[in-house]
Amino acid sequence: MINPLEKLISFVSYWYFRYTLVTELYMVEKWERYFIHIFMLILFGLTFVFNYTILLPTAKTLFIR
């Protein structure tokens, strides 16, 4: 029987492989791939912070009236 941890690792590696194929990151060098991953994490982090600090309070005041 497959260990649940092995199953999770297999699942994550499969979806990471699909992600690299769709975004064509498999063609770039390793340092470029790391740079793009870090850039995307920062971009999504800033988007989350903006949504949480600006848009959520604004939406709350609009819908509470």
PDBQT receptor file of N, H, CA, C and O in Angstrom, charges set to zero:
ATOM      1  N   MET A   1       0.845  -1.183   0.000  1.00  0.00    +0.000 N 
ATOM      2  CA  MET A   1       0.000   0.000   0.000  1.00  0.00    +0.000 C 
ATOM      3  C   MET A   1       0.886   1.240   0.000  1.00  0.00    +0.000 C 
ATOM      4  O   MET A   1       1.952   1.252   0.615  1.00  0.00    +0.000 OA
ATOM      5  N   ILE A   2       0.442   2.272  -0.687  1.00  0.00    +0.000 N 
ATOM      6  H   ILE A   2      -0.424   2.263  -1.187  1.00  0.00    +0.000 HD
ATOM      7  CA  ILE A   2       1.220   3.502  -0.807  1.00  0.00    +0.000 C 
ATOM      8  C   ILE A   2       1.073   4.335   0.463  1.00  0.00    +0.000 C 
ATOM      9  O   ILE A   2      -0.024   4.525   0.987  1.00  0.00    +0.000 OA
ATOM     10  N   ASN A   3       2.197   4.817   0.930  1.00  0.00    +0.000 N 
ATOM     11  H   ASN A   3       3.089   4.662   0.505  1.00  0.00    +0.000 HD
ATOM     12  CA  ASN A   3       2.236   5.693   2.090  1.00  0.00    +0.000 C 
ATOM     13  C   ASN A   3       1.545   7.014   1.734  1.00  0.00    +0.000 C 
ATOM     14  O   ASN A   3       1.737   7.515   0.626  1.00  0.00    +0.000 OA
ATOM     15  N   PRO A   4       0.738   7.597   2.650  1.00  0.00    +0.000 N 
ATOM     16  CA  PRO A   4       0.077   8.865   2.334  1.00  0.00    +0.000 C 
ATOM     17  C   PRO A   4       1.070   9.991   2.011  1.00  0.00    +0.000 C 
ATOM     18  O   PRO A   4       0.778  10.863   1.192  1.00  0.00    +0.000 OA
ATOM     19  N   LEU A   5       2.235   9.967   2.651  1.00  0.00    +0.000 N 
ATOM     20  H   LEU A   5       2.472   9.259   3.316  1.00  0.00    +0.000 HD
ATOM     21  CA  LEU A   5       3.235  10.986   2.354  1.00  0.00    +0.000 C 
ATOM     22  C   LEU A   5       3.771  10.827   0.931  1.00  0.00    +0.000 C 
ATOM     23  O   LEU A   5       3.968  11.820   0.230  1.00  0.00    +0.000 OA
ATOM     24  N   GLU A   6       4.003   9.603   0.507  1.00  0.00    +0.000 N 
ATOM     25  H   GLU A   6       3.842   8.797   1.077  1.00  0.00    +0.000 HD
ATOM     26  CA  GLU A   6       4.446   9.353  -0.865  1.00  0.00    +0.000 C 
ATOM     27  C   GLU A   6       3.367   9.760  -1.863  1.00  0.00    +0.000 C 
ATOM     28  O   GLU A   6       3.666  10.283  -2.936  1.00  0.00    +0.000 OA
ATOM     29  N   LYS A   7       2.128   9.518  -1.504  1.00  0.00    +0.000 N 
ATOM     30  H   LYS A   7       1.885   9.094  -0.632  1.00  0.00    +0.000 HD
ATOM     31  CA  LYS A   7       1.015   9.906  -2.360  1.00  0.00    +0.000 C 
ATOM     32  C   LYS A   7       0.946  11.426  -2.501  1.00  0.00    +0.000 C 
ATOM     33  O   LYS A   7       0.718  11.942  -3.595  1.00  0.00    +0.000 OA
ATOM     34  N   LEU A   8       1.142  12.133  -1.404  1.00  0.00    +0.000 N 
ATOM     35  H   LEU A   8       1.328  11.714  -0.515  1.00  0.00    +0.000 HD
ATOM     36  CA  LEU A   8       1.139  13.594  -1.436  1.00  0.00    +0.000 C 
ATOM     37  C   LEU A   8       2.309  14.121  -2.264  1.00  0.00    +0.000 C 
ATOM     38  O   LEU A   8       2.137  15.041  -3.064  1.00  0.00    +0.000 OA
ATOM     39  N   ILE A   9       3.486  13.550  -2.080  1.00  0.00    +0.000 N 
ATOM     40  H   ILE A   9       3.626  12.802  -1.431  1.00  0.00    +0.000 HD
ATOM     41  CA  ILE A   9       4.659  13.973  -2.843  1.00  0.00    +0.000 C 
ATOM     42  C   ILE A   9       4.442  13.711  -4.333  1.00  0.00    +0.000 C 
ATOM     43  O   ILE A   9       4.814  14.536  -5.168  1.00  0.00    +0.000 OA
ATOM     44  N   SER A  10       3.853  12.588  -4.665  1.00  0.00    +0.000 N 
ATOM     45  H   SER A  10       3.551  11.917  -3.987  1.00  0.00    +0.000 HD
ATOM     46  CA  SER A  10       3.555  12.272  -6.054  1.00  0.00    +0.000 C 
ATOM     47  C   SER A  10       2.553  13.266  -6.640  1.00  0.00    +0.000 C 
ATOM     48  O   SER A  10       2.713  13.710  -7.777  1.00  0.00    +0.000 OA
ATOM     49  N   PHE A  11       1.537  13.610  -5.880  1.00  0.00    +0.000 N 
ATOM     50  H   PHE A  11       1.408  13.250  -4.957  1.00  0.00    +0.000 HD
ATOM     51  CA  PHE A  11       0.526  14.573  -6.315  1.00  0.00    +0.000 C 
ATOM     52  C   PHE A  11       1.139  15.938  -6.570  1.00  0.00    +0.000 C 
ATOM     53  O   PHE A  11       0.885  16.554  -7.604  1.00  0.00    +0.000 OA
ATOM     54  N   VAL A  12       1.949  16.414  -5.623  1.00  0.00    +0.000 N 
ATOM     55  H   VAL A  12       2.156  15.913  -4.783  1.00  0.00    +0.000 HD
ATOM     56  CA  VAL A  12       2.573  17.736  -5.753  1.00  0.00    +0.000 C 
ATOM     57  C   VAL A  12       3.558  17.758  -6.912  1.00  0.00    +0.000 C 
ATOM     58  O   VAL A  12       3.602  18.735  -7.660  1.00  0.00    +0.000 OA
ATOM     59  N   SER A  13       4.341  16.711  -7.075  1.00  0.00    +0.000 N 
ATOM     60  H   SER A  13       4.305  15.917  -6.468  1.00  0.00    +0.000 HD
ATOM     61  CA  SER A  13       5.309  16.689  -8.177  1.00  0.00    +0.000 C 
ATOM     62  C   SER A  13       4.596  16.642  -9.533  1.00  0.00    +0.000 C 
ATOM     63  O   SER A  13       5.068  17.240 -10.500  1.00  0.00    +0.000 OA
ATOM     64  N   TYR A  14       3.481  15.946  -9.607  1.00  0.00    +0.000 N 
ATOM     65  H   TYR A  14       3.098  15.460  -8.821  1.00  0.00    +0.000 HD
ATOM     66  CA  TYR A  14       2.714  15.908 -10.849  1.00  0.00    +0.000 C 
ATOM     67  C   TYR A  14       2.198  17.296 -11.213  1.00  0.00    +0.000 C 
ATOM     68  O   TYR A  14       2.323  17.723 -12.361  1.00  0.00    +0.000 OA
ATOM     69  N   TRP A  15       1.621  17.999 -10.251  1.00  0.00    +0.000 N 
ATOM     70  H   TRP A  15       1.519  17.653  -9.318  1.00  0.00    +0.000 HD
ATOM     71  CA  TRP A  15       1.083  19.324 -10.536  1.00  0.00    +0.000 C 
ATOM     72  C   TRP A  15       2.181  20.350 -10.754  1.00  0.00    +0.000 C 
ATOM     73  O   TRP A  15       1.980  21.302 -11.508  1.00  0.00    +0.000 OA
ATOM     74  N   TYR A  16       3.334  20.189 -10.122  1.00  0.00    +0.000 N 
ATOM     75  H   TYR A  16       3.497  19.415  -9.510  1.00  0.00    +0.000 HD
ATOM     76  CA  TYR A  16       4.461  21.070 -10.404  1.00  0.00    +0.000 C 
ATOM     77  C   TYR A  16       4.956  20.840 -11.838  1.00  0.00    +0.000 C 
ATOM     78  O   TYR A  16       5.296  21.790 -12.542  1.00  0.00    +0.000 OA
ATOM     79  N   PHE A  17       4.992  19.590 -12.255  1.00  0.00    +0.000 N 
ATOM     80  H   PHE A  17       4.716  18.818 -11.683  1.00  0.00    +0.000 HD
ATOM     81  CA  PHE A  17       5.378  19.267 -13.626  1.00  0.00    +0.000 C 
ATOM     82  C   PHE A  17       4.415  19.904 -14.619  1.00  0.00    +0.000 C 
ATOM     83  O   PHE A  17       4.847  20.482 -15.616  1.00  0.00    +0.000 OA
ATOM     84  N   ARG A  18       3.127  19.806 -14.358  1.00  0.00    +0.000 N 
ATOM     85  H   ARG A  18       2.776  19.337 -13.548  1.00  0.00    +0.000 HD
ATOM     86  CA  ARG A  18       2.136  20.432 -15.237  1.00  0.00    +0.000 C 
ATOM     87  C   ARG A  18       2.294  21.946 -15.255  1.00  0.00    +0.000 C 
ATOM     88  O   ARG A  18       2.172  22.568 -16.310  1.00  0.00    +0.000 OA
ATOM     89  N   TYR A  19       2.563  22.544 -14.102  1.00  0.00    +0.000 N 
ATOM     90  H   TYR A  19       2.662  22.039 -13.245  1.00  0.00    +0.000 HD
ATOM     91  CA  TYR A  19       2.770  23.983 -13.999  1.00  0.00    +0.000 C 
ATOM     92  C   TYR A  19       3.967  24.410 -14.843  1.00  0.00    +0.000 C 
ATOM     93  O   TYR A  19       3.895  25.413 -15.553  1.00  0.00    +0.000 OA
ATOM     94  N   THR A  20       5.068  23.661 -14.775  1.00  0.00    +0.000 N 
ATOM     95  H   THR A  20       5.127  22.846 -14.198  1.00  0.00    +0.000 HD
ATOM     96  CA  THR A  20       6.236  24.025 -15.568  1.00  0.00    +0.000 C 
ATOM     97  C   THR A  20       5.976  23.853 -17.064  1.00  0.00    +0.000 C 
ATOM     98  O   THR A  20       6.515  24.608 -17.873  1.00  0.00    +0.000 OA
ATOM     99  N   LEU A  21       5.167  22.883 -17.435  1.00  0.00    +0.000 N 
ATOM    100  H   LEU A  21       4.729  22.270 -16.778  1.00  0.00    +0.000 HD
ATOM    101  CA  LEU A  21       4.840  22.718 -18.847  1.00  0.00    +0.000 C 
ATOM    102  C   LEU A  21       3.946  23.836 -19.361  1.00  0.00    +0.000 C 
ATOM    103  O   LEU A  21       4.172  24.361 -20.452  1.00  0.00    +0.000 OA
ATOM    104  N   VAL A  22       2.945  24.199 -18.593  1.00  0.00    +0.000 N 
ATOM    105  H   VAL A  22       2.762  23.772 -17.707  1.00  0.00    +0.000 HD
ATOM    106  CA  VAL A  22       2.005  25.230 -19.024  1.00  0.00    +0.000 C 
ATOM    107  C   VAL A  22       2.683  26.596 -19.097  1.00  0.00    +0.000 C 
ATOM    108  O   VAL A  22       2.452  27.355 -20.039  1.00  0.00    +0.000 OA
ATOM    109  N   THR A  23       3.507  26.906 -18.118  1.00  0.00    +0.000 N 
ATOM    110  H   THR A  23       3.694  26.289 -17.353  1.00  0.00    +0.000 HD
ATOM    111  CA  THR A  23       4.175  28.208 -18.093  1.00  0.00    +0.000 C 
ATOM    112  C   THR A  23       5.482  28.199 -18.867  1.00  0.00    +0.000 C 
ATOM    113  O   THR A  23       6.155  29.226 -18.962  1.00  0.00    +0.000 OA
ATOM    114  N   GLU A  24       5.844  27.060 -19.415  1.00  0.00    +0.000 N 
ATOM    115  H   GLU A  24       5.298  26.226 -19.337  1.00  0.00    +0.000 HD
ATOM    116  CA  GLU A  24       7.067  26.878 -20.198  1.00  0.00    +0.000 C 
ATOM    117  C   GLU A  24       8.327  27.180 -19.394  1.00  0.00    +0.000 C 
ATOM    118  O   GLU A  24       9.331  27.624 -19.950  1.00  0.00    +0.000 OA
ATOM    119  N   LEU A  25       8.273  26.942 -18.096  1.00  0.00    +0.000 N 
ATOM    120  H   LEU A  25       7.457  26.581 -17.644  1.00  0.00    +0.000 HD
ATOM    121  CA  LEU A  25       9.441  27.153 -17.249  1.00  0.00    +0.000 C 
ATOM    122  C   LEU A  25      10.447  26.022 -17.359  1.00  0.00    +0.000 C 
ATOM    123  O   LEU A  25      11.567  26.147 -16.863  1.00  0.00    +0.000 OA
ATOM    124  N   TYR A  26      10.081  24.938 -17.987  1.00  0.00    +0.000 N 
ATOM    125  H   TYR A  26       9.171  24.836 -18.390  1.00  0.00    +0.000 HD
ATOM    126  CA  TYR A  26      11.019  23.833 -18.135  1.00  0.00    +0.000 C 
ATOM    127  C   TYR A  26      12.143  24.181 -19.109  1.00  0.00    +0.000 C 
ATOM    128  O   TYR A  26      13.168  23.501 -19.143  1.00  0.00    +0.000 OA
ATOM    129  N   MET A  27      11.953  25.247 -19.905  1.00  0.00    +0.000 N 
ATOM    130  H   MET A  27      11.120  25.800 -19.877  1.00  0.00    +0.000 HD
ATOM    131  CA  MET A  27      12.952  25.616 -20.898  1.00  0.00    +0.000 C 
ATOM    132  C   MET A  27      14.007  26.577 -20.365  1.00  0.00    +0.000 C 
ATOM    133  O   MET A  27      15.067  26.726 -20.974  1.00  0.00    +0.000 OA
ATOM    134  N   VAL A  28      13.734  27.228 -19.244  1.00  0.00    +0.000 N 
ATOM    135  H   VAL A  28      12.873  27.107 -18.750  1.00  0.00    +0.000 HD
ATOM    136  CA  VAL A  28      14.674  28.223 -18.730  1.00  0.00    +0.000 C 
ATOM    137  C   VAL A  28      15.658  27.564 -17.773  1.00  0.00    +0.000 C 
ATOM    138  O   VAL A  28      15.452  26.441 -17.311  1.00  0.00    +0.000 OA
ATOM    139  N   GLU A  29      16.735  28.296 -17.488  1.00  0.00    +0.000 N 
ATOM    140  H   GLU A  29      16.902  29.208 -17.863  1.00  0.00    +0.000 HD
ATOM    141  CA  GLU A  29      17.728  27.761 -16.566  1.00  0.00    +0.000 C 
ATOM    142  C   GLU A  29      17.192  27.786 -15.144  1.00  0.00    +0.000 C 
ATOM    143  O   GLU A  29      16.184  28.432 -14.854  1.00  0.00    +0.000 OA
ATOM    144  N   LYS A  30      17.887  27.067 -14.259  1.00  0.00    +0.000 N 
ATOM    145  H   LYS A  30      18.705  26.543 -14.494  1.00  0.00    +0.000 HD
ATOM    146  CA  LYS A  30      17.403  26.904 -12.889  1.00  0.00    +0.000 C 
ATOM    147  C   LYS A  30      17.332  28.240 -12.150  1.00  0.00    +0.000 C 
ATOM    148  O   LYS A  30      16.370  28.486 -11.423  1.00  0.00    +0.000 OA
ATOM    149  N   TRP A  31      18.341  29.112 -12.323  1.00  0.00    +0.000 N 
ATOM    150  H   TRP A  31      19.122  28.912 -12.914  1.00  0.00    +0.000 HD
ATOM    151  CA  TRP A  31      18.334  30.384 -11.608  1.00  0.00    +0.000 C 
ATOM    152  C   TRP A  31      17.205  31.278 -12.114  1.00  0.00    +0.000 C 
ATOM    153  O   TRP A  31      16.634  32.044 -11.338  1.00  0.00    +0.000 OA
ATOM    154  N   GLU A  32      16.877  31.192 -13.396  1.00  0.00    +0.000 N 
ATOM    155  H   GLU A  32      17.342  30.570 -14.027  1.00  0.00    +0.000 HD
ATOM    156  CA  GLU A  32      15.767  31.973 -13.933  1.00  0.00    +0.000 C 
ATOM    157  C   GLU A  32      14.436  31.468 -13.384  1.00  0.00    +0.000 C 
ATOM    158  O   GLU A  32      13.535  32.254 -13.092  1.00  0.00    +0.000 OA
ATOM    159  N   ARG A  33      14.327  30.161 -13.249  1.00  0.00    +0.000 N 
ATOM    160  H   ARG A  33      15.060  29.523 -13.486  1.00  0.00    +0.000 HD
ATOM    161  CA  ARG A  33      13.118  29.563 -12.684  1.00  0.00    +0.000 C 
ATOM    162  C   ARG A  33      12.914  30.021 -11.243  1.00  0.00    +0.000 C 
ATOM    163  O   ARG A  33      11.800  30.368 -10.851  1.00  0.00    +0.000 OA
ATOM    164  N   TYR A  34      13.996  30.022 -10.449  1.00  0.00    +0.000 N 
ATOM    165  H   TYR A  34      14.901  29.740 -10.768  1.00  0.00    +0.000 HD
ATOM    166  CA  TYR A  34      13.906  30.502  -9.065  1.00  0.00    +0.000 C 
ATOM    167  C   TYR A  34      13.507  31.967  -9.017  1.00  0.00    +0.000 C 
ATOM    168  O   TYR A  34      12.687  32.369  -8.192  1.00  0.00    +0.000 OA
ATOM    169  N   PHE A  35      14.090  32.764  -9.906  1.00  0.00    +0.000 N 
ATOM    170  H   PHE A  35      14.756  32.437 -10.577  1.00  0.00    +0.000 HD
ATOM    171  CA  PHE A  35      13.765  34.182  -9.948  1.00  0.00    +0.000 C 
ATOM    172  C   PHE A  35      12.286  34.389 -10.259  1.00  0.00    +0.000 C 
ATOM    173  O   PHE A  35      11.630  35.211  -9.619  1.00  0.00    +0.000 OA
ATOM    174  N   ILE A  36      11.757  33.654 -11.232  1.00  0.00    +0.000 N 
ATOM    175  H   ILE A  36      12.290  32.987 -11.752  1.00  0.00    +0.000 HD
ATOM    176  CA  ILE A  36      10.344  33.785 -11.599  1.00  0.00    +0.000 C 
ATOM    177  C   ILE A  36       9.442  33.337 -10.452  1.00  0.00    +0.000 C 
ATOM    178  O   ILE A  36       8.416  33.964 -10.191  1.00  0.00    +0.000 OA
ATOM    179  N   HIS A  37       9.821  32.245  -9.757  1.00  0.00    +0.000 N 
ATOM    180  H   HIS A  37      10.655  31.735  -9.969  1.00  0.00    +0.000 HD
ATOM    181  CA  HIS A  37       9.021  31.781  -8.616  1.00  0.00    +0.000 C 
ATOM    182  C   HIS A  37       9.007  32.825  -7.510  1.00  0.00    +0.000 C 
ATOM    183  O   HIS A  37       7.953  33.104  -6.939  1.00  0.00    +0.000 OA
ATOM    184  N   ILE A  38      10.157  33.403  -7.202  1.00  0.00    +0.000 N 
ATOM    185  H   ILE A  38      11.013  33.176  -7.666  1.00  0.00    +0.000 HD
ATOM    186  CA  ILE A  38      10.222  34.422  -6.151  1.00  0.00    +0.000 C 
ATOM    187  C   ILE A  38       9.414  35.651  -6.557  1.00  0.00    +0.000 C 
ATOM    188  O   ILE A  38       8.685  36.218  -5.743  1.00  0.00    +0.000 OA
ATOM    189  N   PHE A  39       9.544  36.059  -7.813  1.00  0.00    +0.000 N 
ATOM    190  H   PHE A  39      10.136  35.599  -8.475  1.00  0.00    +0.000 HD
ATOM    191  CA  PHE A  39       8.792  37.206  -8.306  1.00  0.00    +0.000 C 
ATOM    192  C   PHE A  39       7.284  36.956  -8.197  1.00  0.00    +0.000 C 
ATOM    193  O   PHE A  39       6.543  37.837  -7.764  1.00  0.00    +0.000 OA
ATOM    194  N   MET A  40       6.834  35.776  -8.581  1.00  0.00    +0.000 N 
ATOM    195  H   MET A  40       7.437  35.060  -8.933  1.00  0.00    +0.000 HD
ATOM    196  CA  MET A  40       5.407  35.466  -8.511  1.00  0.00    +0.000 C 
ATOM    197  C   MET A  40       4.910  35.407  -7.068  1.00  0.00    +0.000 C 
ATOM    198  O   MET A  40       3.805  35.862  -6.775  1.00  0.00    +0.000 OA
ATOM    199  N   LEU A  41       5.721  34.847  -6.162  1.00  0.00    +0.000 N 
ATOM    200  H   LEU A  41       6.620  34.477  -6.400  1.00  0.00    +0.000 HD
ATOM    201  CA  LEU A  41       5.332  34.827  -4.752  1.00  0.00    +0.000 C 
ATOM    202  C   LEU A  41       5.196  36.237  -4.194  1.00  0.00    +0.000 C 
ATOM    203  O   LEU A  41       4.249  36.530  -3.464  1.00  0.00    +0.000 OA
ATOM    204  N   ILE A  42       6.141  37.110  -4.536  1.00  0.00    +0.000 N 
ATOM    205  H   ILE A  42       6.910  36.871  -5.129  1.00  0.00    +0.000 HD
ATOM    206  CA  ILE A  42       6.058  38.501  -4.079  1.00  0.00    +0.000 C 
ATOM    207  C   ILE A  42       4.834  39.181  -4.678  1.00  0.00    +0.000 C 
ATOM    208  O   ILE A  42       4.129  39.908  -3.978  1.00  0.00    +0.000 OA
ATOM    209  N   LEU A  43       4.574  38.955  -5.956  1.00  0.00    +0.000 N 
ATOM    210  H   LEU A  43       5.147  38.364  -6.524  1.00  0.00    +0.000 HD
ATOM    211  CA  LEU A  43       3.422  39.556  -6.618  1.00  0.00    +0.000 C 
ATOM    212  C   LEU A  43       2.108  39.102  -5.979  1.00  0.00    +0.000 C 
ATOM    213  O   LEU A  43       1.241  39.928  -5.694  1.00  0.00    +0.000 OA
ATOM    214  N   PHE A  44       1.957  37.801  -5.753  1.00  0.00    +0.000 N 
ATOM    215  H   PHE A  44       2.662  37.130  -5.984  1.00  0.00    +0.000 HD
ATOM    216  CA  PHE A  44       0.737  37.302  -5.119  1.00  0.00    +0.000 C 
ATOM    217  C   PHE A  44       0.630  37.763  -3.671  1.00  0.00    +0.000 C 
ATOM    218  O   PHE A  44      -0.468  38.040  -3.188  1.00  0.00    +0.000 OA
ATOM    219  N   GLY A  45       1.757  37.848  -2.978  1.00  0.00    +0.000 N 
ATOM    220  H   GLY A  45       2.649  37.623  -3.370  1.00  0.00    +0.000 HD
ATOM    221  CA  GLY A  45       1.740  38.353  -1.605  1.00  0.00    +0.000 C 
ATOM    222  C   GLY A  45       1.290  39.801  -1.536  1.00  0.00    +0.000 C 
ATOM    223  O   GLY A  45       0.477  40.161  -0.685  1.00  0.00    +0.000 OA
ATOM    224  N   LEU A  46       1.814  40.635  -2.429  1.00  0.00    +0.000 N 
ATOM    225  H   LEU A  46       2.474  40.342  -3.121  1.00  0.00    +0.000 HD
ATOM    226  CA  LEU A  46       1.394  42.038  -2.456  1.00  0.00    +0.000 C 
ATOM    227  C   LEU A  46      -0.067  42.177  -2.861  1.00  0.00    +0.000 C 
ATOM    228  O   LEU A  46      -0.772  43.045  -2.347  1.00  0.00    +0.000 OA
ATOM    229  N   THR A  47      -0.523  41.336  -3.771  1.00  0.00    +0.000 N 
ATOM    230  H   THR A  47       0.050  40.630  -4.188  1.00  0.00    +0.000 HD
ATOM    231  CA  THR A  47      -1.941  41.353  -4.146  1.00  0.00    +0.000 C 
ATOM    232  C   THR A  47      -2.825  40.984  -2.965  1.00  0.00    +0.000 C 
ATOM    233  O   THR A  47      -3.866  41.602  -2.747  1.00  0.00    +0.000 OA
ATOM    234  N   PHE A  48      -2.413  39.981  -2.205  1.00  0.00    +0.000 N 
ATOM    235  H   PHE A  48      -1.567  39.478  -2.382  1.00  0.00    +0.000 HD
ATOM    236  CA  PHE A  48      -3.180  39.577  -1.026  1.00  0.00    +0.000 C 
ATOM    237  C   PHE A  48      -3.228  40.707   0.004  1.00  0.00    +0.000 C 
ATOM    238  O   PHE A  48      -4.287  41.005   0.557  1.00  0.00    +0.000 OA
ATOM    239  N   VAL A  49      -2.080  41.331   0.256  1.00  0.00    +0.000 N 
ATOM    240  H   VAL A  49      -1.220  41.089  -0.193  1.00  0.00    +0.000 HD
ATOM    241  CA  VAL A  49      -2.032  42.425   1.236  1.00  0.00    +0.000 C 
ATOM    242  C   VAL A  49      -2.901  43.590   0.771  1.00  0.00    +0.000 C 
ATOM    243  O   VAL A  49      -3.624  44.175   1.578  1.00  0.00    +0.000 OA
ATOM    244  N   PHE A  50      -2.845  43.931  -0.498  1.00  0.00    +0.000 N 
ATOM    245  H   PHE A  50      -2.258  43.456  -1.154  1.00  0.00    +0.000 HD
ATOM    246  CA  PHE A  50      -3.679  45.013  -1.027  1.00  0.00    +0.000 C 
ATOM    247  C   PHE A  50      -5.161  44.685  -0.875  1.00  0.00    +0.000 C 
ATOM    248  O   PHE A  50      -5.944  45.526  -0.433  1.00  0.00    +0.000 OA
ATOM    249  N   ASN A  51      -5.542  43.474  -1.238  1.00  0.00    +0.000 N 
ATOM    250  H   ASN A  51      -4.906  42.791  -1.597  1.00  0.00    +0.000 HD
ATOM    251  CA  ASN A  51      -6.949  43.087  -1.120  1.00  0.00    +0.000 C 
ATOM    252  C   ASN A  51      -7.406  43.090   0.328  1.00  0.00    +0.000 C 
ATOM    253  O   ASN A  51      -8.528  43.497   0.628  1.00  0.00    +0.000 OA
ATOM    254  N   TYR A  52      -6.540  42.639   1.225  1.00  0.00    +0.000 N 
ATOM    255  H   TYR A  52      -5.628  42.308   0.982  1.00  0.00    +0.000 HD
ATOM    256  CA  TYR A  52      -6.916  42.540   2.633  1.00  0.00    +0.000 C 
ATOM    257  C   TYR A  52      -6.980  43.909   3.297  1.00  0.00    +0.000 C 
ATOM    258  O   TYR A  52      -7.843  44.138   4.144  1.00  0.00    +0.000 OA
ATOM    259  N   THR A  53      -6.081  44.826   2.930  1.00  0.00    +0.000 N 
ATOM    260  H   THR A  53      -5.379  44.640   2.242  1.00  0.00    +0.000 HD
ATOM    261  CA  THR A  53      -6.029  46.125   3.613  1.00  0.00    +0.000 C 
ATOM    262  C   THR A  53      -6.871  47.198   2.939  1.00  0.00    +0.000 C 
ATOM    263  O   THR A  53      -7.360  48.096   3.626  1.00  0.00    +0.000 OA
ATOM    264  N   ILE A  54      -7.061  47.144   1.628  1.00  0.00    +0.000 N 
ATOM    265  H   ILE A  54      -6.664  46.415   1.071  1.00  0.00    +0.000 HD
ATOM    266  CA  ILE A  54      -7.779  48.205   0.920  1.00  0.00    +0.000 C 
ATOM    267  C   ILE A  54      -9.168  47.748   0.462  1.00  0.00    +0.000 C 
ATOM    268  O   ILE A  54     -10.171  48.379   0.796  1.00  0.00    +0.000 OA
ATOM    269  N   LEU A  55      -9.224  46.679  -0.281  1.00  0.00    +0.000 N 
ATOM    270  H   LEU A  55      -8.409  46.167  -0.553  1.00  0.00    +0.000 HD
ATOM    271  CA  LEU A  55     -10.493  46.290  -0.891  1.00  0.00    +0.000 C 
ATOM    272  C   LEU A  55     -11.489  45.699   0.097  1.00  0.00    +0.000 C 
ATOM    273  O   LEU A  55     -12.686  45.962  -0.013  1.00  0.00    +0.000 OA
ATOM    274  N   LEU A  56     -11.031  44.921   1.042  1.00  0.00    +0.000 N 
ATOM    275  H   LEU A  56     -10.058  44.707   1.131  1.00  0.00    +0.000 HD
ATOM    276  CA  LEU A  56     -11.960  44.308   1.995  1.00  0.00    +0.000 C 
ATOM    277  C   LEU A  56     -12.662  45.346   2.866  1.00  0.00    +0.000 C 
ATOM    278  O   LEU A  56     -13.885  45.282   2.996  1.00  0.00    +0.000 OA
ATOM    279  N   PRO A  57     -11.945  46.306   3.475  1.00  0.00    +0.000 N 
ATOM    280  CA  PRO A  57     -12.670  47.336   4.237  1.00  0.00    +0.000 C 
ATOM    281  C   PRO A  57     -13.595  48.184   3.363  1.00  0.00    +0.000 C 
ATOM    282  O   PRO A  57     -14.672  48.575   3.812  1.00  0.00    +0.000 OA
ATOM    283  N   THR A  58     -13.197  48.473   2.136  1.00  0.00    +0.000 N 
ATOM    284  H   THR A  58     -12.322  48.156   1.771  1.00  0.00    +0.000 HD
ATOM    285  CA  THR A  58     -14.046  49.255   1.243  1.00  0.00    +0.000 C 
ATOM    286  C   THR A  58     -15.317  48.485   0.902  1.00  0.00    +0.000 C 
ATOM    287  O   THR A  58     -16.412  49.046   0.934  1.00  0.00    +0.000 OA
ATOM    288  N   ALA A  59     -15.177  47.224   0.580  1.00  0.00    +0.000 N 
ATOM    289  H   ALA A  59     -14.287  46.768   0.553  1.00  0.00    +0.000 HD
ATOM    290  CA  ALA A  59     -16.340  46.408   0.257  1.00  0.00    +0.000 C 
ATOM    291  C   ALA A  59     -17.247  46.262   1.470  1.00  0.00    +0.000 C 
ATOM    292  O   ALA A  59     -18.472  46.249   1.344  1.00  0.00    +0.000 OA
ATOM    293  N   LYS A  60     -16.641  46.152   2.639  1.00  0.00    +0.000 N 
ATOM    294  H   LYS A  60     -15.646  46.163   2.742  1.00  0.00    +0.000 HD
ATOM    295  CA  LYS A  60     -17.442  46.024   3.859  1.00  0.00    +0.000 C 
ATOM    296  C   LYS A  60     -18.299  47.259   4.092  1.00  0.00    +0.000 C 
ATOM    297  O   LYS A  60     -19.466  47.137   4.468  1.00  0.00    +0.000 OA
ATOM    298  N   THR A  61     -17.734  48.459   3.874  1.00  0.00    +0.000 N 
ATOM    299  H   THR A  61     -16.786  48.558   3.569  1.00  0.00    +0.000 HD
ATOM    300  CA  THR A  61     -18.516  49.672   4.076  1.00  0.00    +0.000 C 
ATOM    301  C   THR A  61     -19.601  49.824   3.001  1.00  0.00    +0.000 C 
ATOM    302  O   THR A  61     -20.655  50.401   3.268  1.00  0.00    +0.000 OA
ATOM    303  N   LEU A  62     -19.355  49.318   1.806  1.00  0.00    +0.000 N 
ATOM    304  H   LEU A  62     -18.499  48.849   1.589  1.00  0.00    +0.000 HD
ATOM    305  CA  LEU A  62     -20.364  49.426   0.757  1.00  0.00    +0.000 C 
ATOM    306  C   LEU A  62     -21.549  48.505   0.998  1.00  0.00    +0.000 C 
ATOM    307  O   LEU A  62     -22.690  48.873   0.716  1.00  0.00    +0.000 OA
ATOM    308  N   PHE A  63     -21.290  47.320   1.515  1.00  0.00    +0.000 N 
ATOM    309  H   PHE A  63     -20.363  47.021   1.744  1.00  0.00    +0.000 HD
ATOM    310  CA  PHE A  63     -22.372  46.333   1.657  1.00  0.00    +0.000 C 
ATOM    311  C   PHE A  63     -23.086  46.405   3.003  1.00  0.00    +0.000 C 
ATOM    312  O   PHE A  63     -24.156  45.815   3.150  1.00  0.00    +0.000 OA
ATOM    313  N   ILE A  64     -22.542  47.096   3.969  1.00  0.00    +0.000 N 
ATOM    314  H   ILE A  64     -21.673  47.576   3.849  1.00  0.00    +0.000 HD
ATOM    315  CA  ILE A  64     -23.191  47.151   5.284  1.00  0.00    +0.000 C 
ATOM    316  C   ILE A  64     -24.357  48.149   5.289  1.00  0.00    +0.000 C 
ATOM    317  O   ILE A  64     -25.305  47.982   6.056  1.00  0.00    +0.000 OA
ATOM    318  N   ARG A  65     -24.295  49.152   4.465  1.00  0.00    +0.000 N 
ATOM    319  H   ARG A  65     -23.524  49.288   3.843  1.00  0.00    +0.000 HD
ATOM    320  CA  ARG A  65     -25.358  50.169   4.452  1.00  0.00    +0.000 C 
ATOM    321  C   ARG A  65     -26.702  49.617   4.270  1.00  0.00    +0.000 C 
ATOM    322  O   ARG A  65     -27.678  50.366   4.241  1.00  0.00    +0.000 OA
TER     323      ARG A  65
